[in-house]
């Protein structure tokens, strides 16, 4: 037993040795023996080391249950003595094992102390051995130092001697080289001087740490003086050789070519100064020929400027090409300076003579300039545009204002061209270097395009008034887009391509504004003006807003009000009873306007995307045609509204005929009524034509159908209320007519004229079908309520609440009037209706729709339901 052990008096400290608790040993003998309780972690360790299935080893041993298990019956008590003997033997065995374990641990403790003492002795011996080894290592190091002392001294002496000899050689070279360079400078032997100077500069770099020595400082100052003398002398030689009497001598050219090698070794300042002087010399003739006031300086002869540079570069390459090292890129530098000077001259000319600039002249100059810039980009790499900016200083001294992309300024260090920087060079480095001077004057081009667009729109408006009605669409092709719309956007495309070649900055934003303005003009003067006039032949006609008013509309709200005013006037004329109708040709014109506006919507969206691609990245967000797109959507909505009201007007006669029938005198249900035929005839006369015209704009035809049924069905229900009084047979006839009309409306998108074959095409949109079914089902439910008997009153009210959705007391009053109940007699029904609504709102069950009470249609209306079923069967058979 590991968990419950009977403690003995022979070893009272045994539980304490195991770290457990037990009951005090001085307990009376009558009490139960003390039980050792192990901590949970000790118990877990014991179970892991000594697994056992003995019940006596479990910590929660139930002694009574265990004894009952050993002695289940009285007969089993015969083995009690034997069982107790076995248990006592187990106790004795366990105590012996524990006693032996404690004693063995005591012996192990003594052995551990002896082992620890032995380990300490070994450590002391090890420290002694380490100390001896360290002492011997120190003696060995001293011995090695003694042996190598002389060798180190000799090695140090060798290094010092070598350094001294090298320094003396460099000093000798410096002294002799300085003297020789002085002689070569005086004799102008620049070829040898270039090589010697480069070597002297390398030798002099070794004496940077010896500048505190007077002799070395003197030699260094002498070399610097020679460098300055060489620079000044070479510049004077260039001035004498290129501007003096012997400027064409071959020997002088060779001497100057060698002098350029010396300049490459001197400071970059000397090189920039020489290049600046030489380039100014080359440009002297150009500045005289094309100075302000000369005939050749004006824009109409701008190509002469570029021809001068082409010719001059050819002469330069032949005469001075071998003179300068290739890495100086003198031809490109001359071209860059030419571009800078030309840009400044043209900018001043444009500012002084801006009144003389017209579109043709400006485009001529820009095209010639762009072609010349493209030629320079193909000829030169543009590396000097990123390196040299010296002549910009000269430019600033002249007082020229403006940002220059010319390459000549005073850089801190000479630019070093690497593979990464070379790849960063633009493929068209000279693009815009001259033509940017024209950008502030592109408004002249834009104003000319504005005038062209205004004339174009005026011509479109004139053609519209002279052409009259739009031609009928070809079979299967739908109404065509107005030709003027296509011409307008083709002109837009040409303007966009042309302007993007001139500039992609602010002028592109101005072009977008111009486009938006003329889109509004086109919409008001052509699209809106193309809509047919509203009026009759007897009196004066009501026309669109005047063109002068429409052309002054600058925002969407005003234009929307102008176009919406047409519908408002149309509605007012209908209310006055005037026969205002659109002819078939007028309907075709409205459809043509719809198709054209759809084309404008799609093309304007593409135009906006294309302009955002071409304009500079930072300006793309400023281009937006959202206002114009909203304007086009407004026009489409108004056009669809015109068509819907036209069909409403055509159906008005049928609805009037419906109200004139004496429905209380109808004695039997027959075929559909005359007013239904009139309504269907009106729909057949217009819907097929609109479907054919809007063949390419199906979404607007769908909008027309949805808006029409959304407008017609409430009118139809309103006219149902006017049919009073209505008998039961009359209500059945109305229900038959409503179902017939519902069938026609569901098939409205595919409706054909009488005698024609229905086309096999796409089904009506689900949204349209949903509107028709919902609206006409409500009309059918209203008629079914009218067919119900008035008595009992509660049953009638329940029938109304159950069949009709979104019930209302005013509607119930109208239904009662259709049944012939006067307003003074409706109080009972209305009171029951209010009670029913209150019960439903409060959760009551007294008037819940669908409830069954005696006398209600749900309880005893089988005969009425049978009549409705027969009526529906009659409708199906007729169809």
mmCIF file of N, CA and C in Angstrom, residues 556-652:
data_model
loop_
_atom_site.group_PDB
_atom_site.id
_atom_site.type_symbol
_atom_site.label_atom_id
_atom_site.label_comp_id
_atom_site.label_asym_id
_atom_site.label_seq_id
_atom_site.Cartn_x
_atom_site.Cartn_y
_atom_site.Cartn_z
ATOM 1 N N UNK A 556 -25.384 71.848 -64.446
ATOM 2 C CA UNK A 556 -26.295 70.735 -64.720
ATOM 3 C C UNK A 556 -27.706 71.020 -64.244
ATOM 4 N N UNK A 557 -27.824 71.696 -63.092
ATOM 5 C CA UNK A 557 -29.163 71.908 -62.544
ATOM 6 C C UNK A 557 -30.021 72.751 -63.477
ATOM 7 N N UNK A 558 -29.423 73.789 -64.096
ATOM 8 C CA UNK A 558 -30.200 74.626 -64.998
ATOM 9 C C UNK A 558 -30.630 73.848 -66.237
ATOM 10 N N UNK A 559 -29.700 73.038 -66.770
ATOM 11 C CA UNK A 559 -30.064 72.255 -67.951
ATOM 12 C C UNK A 559 -31.136 71.227 -67.608
ATOM 13 N N UNK A 560 -31.004 70.609 -66.428
ATOM 14 C CA UNK A 560 -32.023 69.639 -66.027
ATOM 15 C C UNK A 560 -33.379 70.299 -65.879
ATOM 16 N N UNK A 561 -33.390 71.539 -65.337
ATOM 17 C CA UNK A 561 -34.659 72.255 -65.212
ATOM 18 C C UNK A 561 -35.245 72.576 -66.580
ATOM 19 N N UNK A 562 -34.342 72.902 -67.542
ATOM 20 C CA UNK A 562 -34.829 73.245 -68.880
ATOM 21 C C UNK A 562 -35.485 72.048 -69.544
ATOM 22 N N UNK A 563 -34.832 70.882 -69.450
ATOM 23 C CA UNK A 563 -35.392 69.691 -70.093
ATOM 24 C C UNK A 563 -36.585 69.151 -69.316
ATOM 25 N N UNK A 564 -36.520 69.232 -67.990
ATOM 26 C CA UNK A 564 -37.652 68.763 -67.201
ATOM 27 C C UNK A 564 -38.872 69.656 -67.404
ATOM 28 N N UNK A 565 -38.646 70.923 -67.764
ATOM 29 C CA UNK A 565 -39.766 71.821 -68.017
ATOM 30 C C UNK A 565 -40.647 71.356 -69.147
ATOM 31 N N UNK A 566 -40.067 70.650 -70.106
ATOM 32 C CA UNK A 566 -40.865 70.107 -71.207
ATOM 33 C C UNK A 566 -41.928 69.161 -70.662
ATOM 34 N N UNK A 567 -41.501 68.254 -69.776
ATOM 35 C CA UNK A 567 -42.452 67.291 -69.221
ATOM 36 C C UNK A 567 -43.497 67.982 -68.360
ATOM 37 N N UNK A 568 -43.061 68.998 -67.613
ATOM 38 C CA UNK A 568 -44.031 69.706 -66.767
ATOM 39 C C UNK A 568 -45.079 70.403 -67.618
ATOM 40 N N UNK A 569 -44.644 71.046 -68.698
ATOM 41 C CA UNK A 569 -45.599 71.702 -69.593
ATOM 42 C C UNK A 569 -46.514 70.688 -70.261
ATOM 43 N N UNK A 570 -45.937 69.563 -70.624
ATOM 44 C CA UNK A 570 -46.714 68.496 -71.246
ATOM 45 C C UNK A 570 -47.814 68.026 -70.297
ATOM 46 N N UNK A 571 -47.445 67.819 -69.019
ATOM 47 C CA UNK A 571 -48.435 67.359 -68.036
ATOM 48 C C UNK A 571 -49.522 68.402 -67.834
ATOM 49 N N UNK A 572 -49.134 69.676 -67.813
ATOM 50 C CA UNK A 572 -50.149 70.723 -67.616
ATOM 51 C C UNK A 572 -51.126 70.758 -68.774
ATOM 52 N N UNK A 573 -50.618 70.544 -69.989
ATOM 53 C CA UNK A 573 -51.521 70.533 -71.139
ATOM 54 C C UNK A 573 -52.472 69.344 -71.074
ATOM 55 N N UNK A 574 -51.994 68.212 -70.601
ATOM 56 C CA UNK A 574 -52.862 67.040 -70.469
ATOM 57 C C UNK A 574 -53.972 67.303 -69.464
ATOM 58 N N UNK A 575 -53.631 68.001 -68.387
ATOM 59 C CA UNK A 575 -54.642 68.281 -67.374
ATOM 60 C C UNK A 575 -55.707 69.225 -67.910
ATOM 61 N N UNK A 576 -55.308 70.102 -68.829
ATOM 62 C CA UNK A 576 -56.271 71.023 -69.396
ATOM 63 C C UNK A 576 -57.174 70.375 -70.428
ATOM 64 N N UNK A 577 -56.888 69.105 -70.771
ATOM 65 C CA UNK A 577 -57.750 68.386 -71.685
ATOM 66 C C UNK A 577 -57.392 68.544 -73.135
ATOM 67 N N UNK A 578 -56.292 69.165 -73.450
ATOM 68 C CA UNK A 578 -55.916 69.345 -74.840
ATOM 69 C C UNK A 578 -55.328 68.057 -75.396
ATOM 70 N N UNK A 579 -55.607 67.794 -76.654
ATOM 71 C CA UNK A 579 -55.130 66.570 -77.298
ATOM 72 C C UNK A 579 -53.691 66.780 -77.761
ATOM 73 N N UNK A 580 -52.750 66.569 -76.850
ATOM 74 C CA UNK A 580 -51.330 66.741 -77.160
ATOM 75 C C UNK A 580 -50.741 65.366 -77.409
ATOM 76 N N UNK A 581 -50.296 65.140 -78.608
ATOM 77 C CA UNK A 581 -49.773 63.824 -78.974
ATOM 78 C C UNK A 581 -48.486 63.975 -79.773
ATOM 79 N N UNK A 582 -47.640 62.919 -79.699
ATOM 80 C CA UNK A 582 -46.442 62.836 -80.525
ATOM 81 C C UNK A 582 -46.747 61.918 -81.697
ATOM 82 N N UNK A 583 -46.379 62.359 -82.871
ATOM 83 C CA UNK A 583 -46.572 61.506 -84.044
ATOM 84 C C UNK A 583 -45.545 60.386 -84.045
ATOM 85 N N UNK A 584 -45.713 59.448 -84.974
ATOM 86 C CA UNK A 584 -44.759 58.347 -85.102
ATOM 87 C C UNK A 584 -43.361 58.875 -85.414
ATOM 88 N N UNK A 585 -43.304 59.918 -86.249
ATOM 89 C CA UNK A 585 -41.995 60.512 -86.566
ATOM 90 C C UNK A 585 -41.378 61.153 -85.334
ATOM 91 N N UNK A 586 -42.220 61.800 -84.504
ATOM 92 C CA UNK A 586 -41.700 62.396 -83.276
ATOM 93 C C UNK A 586 -41.145 61.332 -82.337
ATOM 94 N N UNK A 587 -41.812 60.205 -82.253
ATOM 95 C CA UNK A 587 -41.326 59.117 -81.406
ATOM 96 C C UNK A 587 -39.983 58.587 -81.900
ATOM 97 N N UNK A 588 -39.829 58.506 -83.215
ATOM 98 C CA UNK A 588 -38.544 58.071 -83.777
ATOM 99 C C UNK A 588 -37.454 59.068 -83.425
ATOM 100 N N UNK A 589 -37.770 60.362 -83.445
ATOM 101 C CA UNK A 589 -36.783 61.389 -83.096
ATOM 102 C C UNK A 589 -36.357 61.248 -81.634
ATOM 103 N N UNK A 590 -37.330 61.023 -80.756
ATOM 104 C CA UNK A 590 -36.994 60.861 -79.338
ATOM 105 C C UNK A 590 -36.105 59.639 -79.143
ATOM 106 N N UNK A 591 -36.404 58.543 -79.834
ATOM 107 C CA UNK A 591 -35.576 57.339 -79.735
ATOM 108 C C UNK A 591 -34.172 57.604 -80.269
ATOM 109 N N UNK A 592 -34.091 58.342 -81.367
ATOM 110 C CA UNK A 592 -32.786 58.689 -81.919
ATOM 111 C C UNK A 592 -31.988 59.517 -80.924
ATOM 112 N N UNK A 593 -32.653 60.411 -80.224
ATOM 113 C CA UNK A 593 -31.981 61.204 -79.194
ATOM 114 C C UNK A 593 -31.483 60.305 -78.067
ATOM 115 N N UNK A 594 -32.291 59.324 -77.677
ATOM 116 C CA UNK A 594 -31.867 58.389 -76.637
ATOM 117 C C UNK A 594 -30.619 57.626 -77.045
ATOM 118 N N UNK A 595 -30.614 57.090 -78.267
ATOM 119 C CA UNK A 595 -29.458 56.326 -78.744
ATOM 120 C C UNK A 595 -28.222 57.217 -78.812
ATOM 121 N N UNK A 596 -28.401 58.454 -79.236
ATOM 122 C CA UNK A 596 -27.267 59.380 -79.333
ATOM 123 C C UNK A 596 -26.717 59.708 -77.950
ATOM 124 N N UNK A 597 -27.593 59.918 -76.991
ATOM 125 C CA UNK A 597 -27.124 60.230 -75.640
ATOM 126 C C UNK A 597 -26.390 59.035 -75.040
ATOM 127 N N UNK A 598 -26.859 57.834 -75.327
ATOM 128 C CA UNK A 598 -26.138 56.652 -74.845
ATOM 129 C C UNK A 598 -24.731 56.601 -75.443
ATOM 130 N N UNK A 599 -24.620 56.908 -76.735
ATOM 131 C CA UNK A 599 -23.301 56.967 -77.377
ATOM 132 C C UNK A 599 -22.441 58.044 -76.711
ATOM 133 N N UNK A 600 -23.035 59.180 -76.380
ATOM 134 C CA UNK A 600 -22.292 60.239 -75.699
ATOM 135 C C UNK A 600 -21.806 59.786 -74.333
ATOM 136 N N UNK A 601 -22.637 59.048 -73.612
ATOM 137 C CA UNK A 601 -22.233 58.548 -72.292
ATOM 138 C C UNK A 601 -21.010 57.647 -72.397
ATOM 139 N N UNK A 602 -21.077 56.669 -73.297
ATOM 140 C CA UNK A 602 -19.956 55.732 -73.435
ATOM 141 C C UNK A 602 -18.703 56.439 -73.922
ATOM 142 N N UNK A 603 -18.838 57.300 -74.912
ATOM 143 C CA UNK A 603 -17.671 57.951 -75.494
ATOM 144 C C UNK A 603 -17.068 58.958 -74.529
ATOM 145 N N UNK A 604 -17.895 59.650 -73.764
ATOM 146 C CA UNK A 604 -17.360 60.612 -72.791
ATOM 147 C C UNK A 604 -16.572 59.898 -71.700
ATOM 148 N N UNK A 605 -17.030 58.747 -71.280
ATOM 149 C CA UNK A 605 -16.276 57.967 -70.295
ATOM 150 C C UNK A 605 -14.915 57.563 -70.852
ATOM 151 N N UNK A 606 -14.887 57.106 -72.102
ATOM 152 C CA UNK A 606 -13.607 56.755 -72.723
ATOM 153 C C UNK A 606 -12.721 57.985 -72.896
ATOM 154 N N UNK A 607 -13.320 59.121 -73.226
ATOM 155 C CA UNK A 607 -12.550 60.358 -73.373
ATOM 156 C C UNK A 607 -11.896 60.743 -72.050
ATOM 157 N N UNK A 608 -12.623 60.613 -70.956
ATOM 158 C CA UNK A 608 -12.056 60.939 -69.646
ATOM 159 C C UNK A 608 -10.874 60.028 -69.313
ATOM 160 N N UNK A 609 -11.017 58.738 -69.565
ATOM 161 C CA UNK A 609 -9.915 57.803 -69.290
ATOM 162 C C UNK A 609 -8.698 58.117 -70.152
ATOM 163 N N UNK A 610 -8.928 58.425 -71.430
ATOM 164 C CA UNK A 610 -7.804 58.704 -72.326
ATOM 165 C C UNK A 610 -7.072 59.985 -71.910
ATOM 166 N N UNK A 611 -7.806 61.005 -71.499
ATOM 167 C CA UNK A 611 -7.157 62.244 -71.077
ATOM 168 C C UNK A 611 -6.363 62.045 -69.793
ATOM 169 N N UNK A 612 -6.861 61.212 -68.891
ATOM 170 C CA UNK A 612 -6.114 60.935 -67.663
ATOM 171 C C UNK A 612 -4.825 60.167 -67.962
ATOM 172 N N UNK A 613 -4.828 59.364 -69.013
ATOM 173 C CA UNK A 613 -3.613 58.652 -69.390
ATOM 174 C C UNK A 613 -2.569 59.588 -69.997
ATOM 175 N N UNK A 614 -3.010 60.587 -70.745
ATOM 176 C CA UNK A 614 -2.076 61.444 -71.465
ATOM 177 C C UNK A 614 -1.569 62.616 -70.623
ATOM 178 N N UNK A 615 -2.343 63.072 -69.657
ATOM 179 C CA UNK A 615 -1.939 64.224 -68.878
ATOM 180 C C UNK A 615 -0.858 63.819 -67.877
ATOM 181 N N UNK A 616 -0.144 64.805 -67.345
ATOM 182 C CA UNK A 616 0.870 64.518 -66.335
ATOM 183 C C UNK A 616 0.229 63.836 -65.129
ATOM 184 N N UNK A 617 1.033 62.996 -64.465
ATOM 185 C CA UNK A 617 0.490 62.158 -63.395
ATOM 186 C C UNK A 617 -0.153 62.986 -62.290
ATOM 187 N N UNK A 618 0.460 64.081 -61.898
ATOM 188 C CA UNK A 618 -0.072 64.874 -60.801
ATOM 189 C C UNK A 618 -1.348 65.623 -61.128
ATOM 190 N N UNK A 619 -1.700 65.724 -62.412
ATOM 191 C CA UNK A 619 -2.889 66.482 -62.812
ATOM 192 C C UNK A 619 -4.068 65.594 -63.195
ATOM 193 N N UNK A 620 -3.860 64.267 -63.184
ATOM 194 C CA UNK A 620 -4.903 63.355 -63.664
ATOM 195 C C UNK A 620 -6.173 63.453 -62.821
ATOM 196 N N UNK A 621 -6.015 63.692 -61.506
ATOM 197 C CA UNK A 621 -7.192 63.723 -60.641
ATOM 198 C C UNK A 621 -8.065 64.956 -60.899
ATOM 199 N N UNK A 622 -7.519 65.965 -61.570
ATOM 200 C CA UNK A 622 -8.294 67.182 -61.816
ATOM 201 C C UNK A 622 -9.191 67.072 -63.045
ATOM 202 N N UNK A 623 -9.076 65.981 -63.778
ATOM 203 C CA UNK A 623 -9.907 65.784 -64.967
ATOM 204 C C UNK A 623 -11.107 64.921 -64.578
ATOM 205 N N UNK A 624 -12.276 65.462 -64.720
ATOM 206 C CA UNK A 624 -13.501 64.728 -64.370
ATOM 207 C C UNK A 624 -14.646 65.226 -65.242
ATOM 208 N N UNK A 625 -15.385 64.280 -65.805
ATOM 209 C CA UNK A 625 -16.568 64.587 -66.622
ATOM 210 C C UNK A 625 -17.837 64.116 -65.925
ATOM 211 N N UNK A 626 -17.810 64.029 -64.605
ATOM 212 C CA UNK A 626 -18.971 63.503 -63.877
ATOM 213 C C UNK A 626 -20.200 64.393 -64.069
ATOM 214 N N UNK A 627 -20.009 65.716 -64.091
ATOM 215 C CA UNK A 627 -21.150 66.601 -64.297
ATOM 216 C C UNK A 627 -21.802 66.407 -65.646
ATOM 217 N N UNK A 628 -20.989 66.204 -66.676
ATOM 218 C CA UNK A 628 -21.538 65.997 -68.015
ATOM 219 C C UNK A 628 -22.238 64.639 -68.106
ATOM 220 N N UNK A 629 -21.674 63.629 -67.436
ATOM 221 C CA UNK A 629 -22.332 62.314 -67.444
ATOM 222 C C UNK A 629 -23.687 62.390 -66.751
ATOM 223 N N UNK A 630 -23.749 63.116 -65.633
ATOM 224 C CA UNK A 630 -25.048 63.313 -64.960
ATOM 225 C C UNK A 630 -26.023 64.057 -65.864
ATOM 226 N N UNK A 631 -25.510 65.001 -66.617
ATOM 227 C CA UNK A 631 -26.364 65.739 -67.543
ATOM 228 C C UNK A 631 -26.962 64.799 -68.588
ATOM 229 N N UNK A 632 -26.141 63.906 -69.141
ATOM 230 C CA UNK A 632 -26.638 62.955 -70.144
ATOM 231 C C UNK A 632 -27.677 62.018 -69.522
ATOM 232 N N UNK A 633 -27.438 61.578 -68.289
ATOM 233 C CA UNK A 633 -28.420 60.716 -67.616
ATOM 234 C C UNK A 633 -29.745 61.460 -67.433
ATOM 235 N N UNK A 634 -29.666 62.758 -67.129
ATOM 236 C CA UNK A 634 -30.889 63.538 -66.978
ATOM 237 C C UNK A 634 -31.658 63.618 -68.297
ATOM 238 N N UNK A 635 -30.939 63.805 -69.401
ATOM 239 C CA UNK A 635 -31.599 63.884 -70.702
ATOM 240 C C UNK A 635 -32.268 62.551 -71.046
ATOM 241 N N UNK A 636 -31.586 61.445 -70.777
ATOM 242 C CA UNK A 636 -32.189 60.134 -71.071
ATOM 243 C C UNK A 636 -33.460 59.927 -70.247
ATOM 244 N N UNK A 637 -33.400 60.318 -68.955
ATOM 245 C CA UNK A 637 -34.596 60.175 -68.132
ATOM 246 C C UNK A 637 -35.760 60.994 -68.661
ATOM 247 N N UNK A 638 -35.463 62.196 -69.130
ATOM 248 C CA UNK A 638 -36.532 63.038 -69.674
ATOM 249 C C UNK A 638 -37.089 62.486 -70.983
ATOM 250 N N UNK A 639 -36.205 61.947 -71.823
ATOM 251 C CA UNK A 639 -36.677 61.356 -73.085
ATOM 252 C C UNK A 639 -37.574 60.154 -72.821
ATOM 253 N N UNK A 640 -37.157 59.296 -71.901
ATOM 254 C CA UNK A 640 -37.992 58.150 -71.548
ATOM 255 C C UNK A 640 -39.323 58.632 -70.975
ATOM 256 N N UNK A 641 -39.283 59.714 -70.182
ATOM 257 C CA UNK A 641 -40.522 60.264 -69.631
ATOM 258 C C UNK A 641 -41.466 60.764 -70.707
ATOM 259 N N UNK A 642 -40.922 61.373 -71.765
ATOM 260 C CA UNK A 642 -41.764 61.818 -72.873
ATOM 261 C C UNK A 642 -42.479 60.642 -73.527
ATOM 262 N N UNK A 643 -41.743 59.553 -73.752
ATOM 263 C CA UNK A 643 -42.353 58.379 -74.382
ATOM 264 C C UNK A 643 -43.417 57.763 -73.479
ATOM 265 N N UNK A 644 -43.143 57.721 -72.177
ATOM 266 C CA UNK A 644 -44.113 57.146 -71.237
ATOM 267 C C UNK A 644 -45.398 57.985 -71.226
ATOM 268 N N UNK A 645 -45.258 59.296 -71.196
ATOM 269 C CA UNK A 645 -46.458 60.136 -71.162
ATOM 270 C C UNK A 645 -47.224 60.071 -72.482
ATOM 271 N N UNK A 646 -46.503 59.868 -73.571
ATOM 272 C CA UNK A 646 -47.204 59.717 -74.859
ATOM 273 C C UNK A 646 -48.078 58.467 -74.842
ATOM 274 N N UNK A 647 -47.523 57.347 -74.336
ATOM 275 C CA UNK A 647 -48.314 56.115 -74.282
ATOM 276 C C UNK A 647 -49.437 56.244 -73.257
ATOM 277 N N UNK A 648 -49.168 56.950 -72.159
ATOM 278 C CA UNK A 648 -50.241 57.204 -71.190
ATOM 279 C C UNK A 648 -51.386 57.981 -71.840
ATOM 280 N N UNK A 649 -51.005 58.955 -72.657
ATOM 281 C CA UNK A 649 -52.029 59.751 -73.333
ATOM 282 C C UNK A 649 -52.824 58.889 -74.323
ATOM 283 N N UNK A 650 -52.121 57.969 -75.000
ATOM 284 C CA UNK A 650 -52.809 57.085 -75.947
ATOM 285 C C UNK A 650 -53.773 56.153 -75.226
ATOM 286 N N UNK A 651 -53.452 55.775 -73.981
ATOM 287 C CA UNK A 651 -54.318 54.861 -73.221
ATOM 288 C C UNK A 651 -55.444 55.602 -72.493
ATOM 289 N N UNK A 652 -55.381 56.922 -72.508
ATOM 290 C CA UNK A 652 -56.361 57.686 -71.747
ATOM 291 C C UNK A 652 -57.782 57.448 -72.257
#
